[in-house]
Amino acid sequence: MSLTLAIIKPDAVGSGKAGKILAHLESAGFTVRALRLTTLDKTQAGAFYAVHAGRPFYDELVDFMTSGPVMPMVLEADDAVAKLRDAIGATDPAQAAEGTVRRLYAESKGRNAIHASDSDENAAIEIGFFFSMHERLGL
Ligand code: CMP
């Protein structure tokens, strides 16, 4: 078993889709190991997406990710990083496969419902960004 980080983004939380997305992920075989509802400020969102700093969509991404509550969560499964990326689909919902979270629930490439870590190394960093040591002791 391994861990990854998902974030249900402000578009999906704000339109009441968080429960459906959570149920979808549980049905796909993930176990939720930690979860919270929080609102990021610009410094926090900018730091989380620092890898994208300087790209044309960066300011829009930070504005969007601070526009309302988000729901970060630690998910566990066999090969969790790859499995979650399969389950959520392509960044652009128009190109995401049938039955994926983004195909079902995302609005656009920017407002795309969910984030997922892209490697085991980044999953560890991103889990540490949102969850404190005491919340991770059981992981
Ligand atoms: P995410 O998986 O959270 O990682 C980076 C995010 O940047 C991505 O999802 C999209 O929401 C966003 N993003 C990537 N490309 C674009 C783009 N061309 N325009 C707007 N947002 C983008």
Coordinates of C-alpha atoms and ligand atoms in Angstrom, one line a residue:
M1 CA 0.0 0.0 0.0
S2 CA 1.1 3.6 -0.6
L3 CA -0.2 7.1 -0.1
T4 CA -1.1 10.1 -2.2
L5 CA -2.6 13.5 -1.8
A6 CA -5.8 14.6 -3.4
I7 CA -7.4 18.1 -3.1
I8 CA -11.1 18.6 -4.0
K9 CA -10.9 22.1 -5.4
P10 CA -13.1 25.2 -4.8
D11 CA -15.3 24.6 -7.9
A12 CA -16.3 21.2 -6.7
V13 CA -16.6 22.0 -3.0
G14 CA -18.6 25.2 -3.8
S15 CA -21.1 23.3 -6.1
G16 CA -21.7 20.6 -3.6
K17 CA -19.8 17.8 -5.4
A18 CA -17.3 16.9 -2.7
G19 CA -19.4 14.1 -1.3
K20 CA -19.9 12.5 -4.7
I21 CA -16.2 12.8 -5.5
L22 CA -15.3 11.2 -2.2
A23 CA -17.8 8.4 -2.8
H24 CA -16.3 7.9 -6.3
L25 CA -12.8 7.6 -4.9
E26 CA -13.9 5.2 -2.2
S27 CA -15.7 3.0 -4.8
A28 CA -12.5 3.1 -6.9
G29 CA -10.7 1.4 -4.0
F30 CA -9.0 4.2 -2.1
T31 CA -9.1 4.4 1.7
V32 CA -9.3 7.9 3.2
R33 CA -6.5 8.2 5.9
A34 CA -6.8 11.9 6.6
L35 CA -9.1 14.7 5.5
R36 CA -9.8 18.3 6.2
L37 CA -11.8 21.3 4.9
T38 CA -9.7 24.5 4.7
T39 CA -9.3 27.8 2.8
L40 CA -5.9 28.6 1.4
D41 CA -4.5 32.1 1.4
K42 CA -2.4 33.4 -1.5
T43 CA 0.9 32.7 0.2
Q44 CA -0.1 29.1 0.9
A45 CA -1.5 28.4 -2.6
G46 CA 1.5 30.1 -4.2
A47 CA 3.8 27.9 -2.2
F48 CA 1.9 24.7 -2.9
Y49 CA 2.0 25.4 -6.7
A50 CA 5.6 26.9 -6.6
V51 CA 6.6 24.5 -9.4
H52 CA 4.2 26.3 -11.7
A53 CA 5.5 29.8 -10.8
G54 CA 6.1 31.9 -14.0
R55 CA 3.7 29.8 -16.1
P56 CA 0.9 31.8 -17.9
F57 CA -1.8 30.2 -15.8
Y58 CA -0.1 30.6 -12.4
D59 CA -1.9 33.8 -11.2
E60 CA -5.2 32.4 -12.3
L61 CA -4.4 29.1 -10.6
V62 CA -3.6 30.8 -7.3
D63 CA -6.7 33.1 -7.5
F64 CA -8.9 30.0 -8.2
M65 CA -7.4 27.9 -5.4
T66 CA -8.0 30.7 -2.9
S67 CA -11.5 31.4 -4.1
G68 CA -13.2 29.1 -1.6
P69 CA -12.7 26.1 0.7
V70 CA -10.7 23.1 -0.5
M71 CA -10.7 19.6 0.8
P72 CA -7.3 18.0 1.0
M73 CA -7.1 14.3 1.8
V74 CA -4.6 11.5 2.1
L75 CA -5.6 8.4 0.1
E76 CA -4.2 4.9 0.4
A77 CA -4.2 2.2 -2.2
D78 CA -1.9 -0.1 -4.0
D79 CA 0.2 2.1 -6.2
A80 CA -1.8 5.1 -5.0
V81 CA -0.2 7.9 -7.1
A82 CA -0.7 6.2 -10.5
K83 CA -4.1 4.8 -9.5
L84 CA -5.4 8.2 -8.4
R85 CA -4.2 9.9 -11.6
D86 CA -6.0 7.2 -13.6
A87 CA -9.2 7.8 -11.5
I88 CA -9.2 11.6 -12.0
G89 CA -8.4 11.7 -15.7
A90 CA -6.6 14.3 -17.9
T91 CA -6.2 17.9 -16.7
D92 CA -8.7 19.2 -19.3
P93 CA -12.1 17.5 -18.6
A94 CA -12.8 17.6 -22.3
Q95 CA -9.9 15.2 -22.8
A96 CA -10.5 13.1 -19.7
A97 CA -11.6 9.5 -20.2
E98 CA -15.3 8.5 -19.6
G99 CA -16.0 7.7 -16.0
T100 CA -13.1 9.7 -14.5
V101 CA -13.6 12.4 -11.8
R102 CA -12.8 15.3 -14.1
R103 CA -14.9 14.0 -16.9
L104 CA -17.8 13.7 -14.5
Y105 CA -17.4 16.7 -12.3
A106 CA -14.9 19.3 -13.7
E107 CA -15.9 22.5 -15.5
S108 CA -12.7 23.4 -17.4
K109 CA -8.9 23.0 -17.5
G110 CA -8.5 25.6 -14.8
R111 CA -11.6 24.7 -12.7
N112 CA -10.9 21.0 -12.8
A113 CA -12.4 19.7 -9.6
I114 CA -9.4 17.8 -8.1
H115 CA -5.7 17.8 -7.7
A116 CA -3.5 14.6 -7.4
S117 CA 0.2 14.2 -6.6
D118 CA 2.3 13.3 -9.6
S119 CA 5.0 11.2 -7.9
D120 CA 5.7 9.4 -4.6
E121 CA 8.2 12.1 -3.8
N122 CA 5.7 14.9 -4.3
A123 CA 3.0 13.0 -2.5
A124 CA 5.2 12.9 0.6
I125 CA 5.9 16.7 0.3
E126 CA 2.2 17.5 -0.4
I127 CA 0.9 15.4 2.5
G128 CA 3.4 17.2 4.8
F129 CA 2.0 20.6 3.5
F130 CA -1.5 19.9 4.7
F131 CA -1.2 17.4 7.5
S132 CA 0.7 17.8 10.7
M133 CA 2.9 15.1 12.3
H134 CA 0.3 14.1 14.9
E135 CA -2.3 13.6 12.1
R136 CA 0.2 11.4 10.2
L137 CA 1.3 9.2 13.0
G138 CA -1.1 6.5 12.0
L139 CA 0.0 6.5 8.4
Ligands
CMP1 P1 -3.4 20.4 -11.0 O1 -3.4 18.9 -11.2 O2 -4.0 20.9 -9.7 O3 -2.0 21.0 -11.2 C1 -1.7 22.3 -11.7 C2 -3.0 23.0 -12.2 O4 -2.8 24.0 -13.0 C3 -3.9 22.0 -13.0 O5 -4.4 21.0 -12.1 C4 -4.9 23.0 -13.6 O6 -5.9 23.2 -12.7 C5 -4.0 24.2 -13.8 N1 -3.7 24.4 -15.2 C6 -2.9 23.6 -15.9 N2 -2.8 24.1 -17.2 C7 -3.7 25.1 -17.2 C8 -4.1 26.1 -18.2 N3 -3.6 26.0 -19.4 N4 -4.9 27.0 -17.8 C9 -5.4 27.1 -16.6 N5 -5.1 26.3 -15.6 C10 -4.2 25.3 -15.9

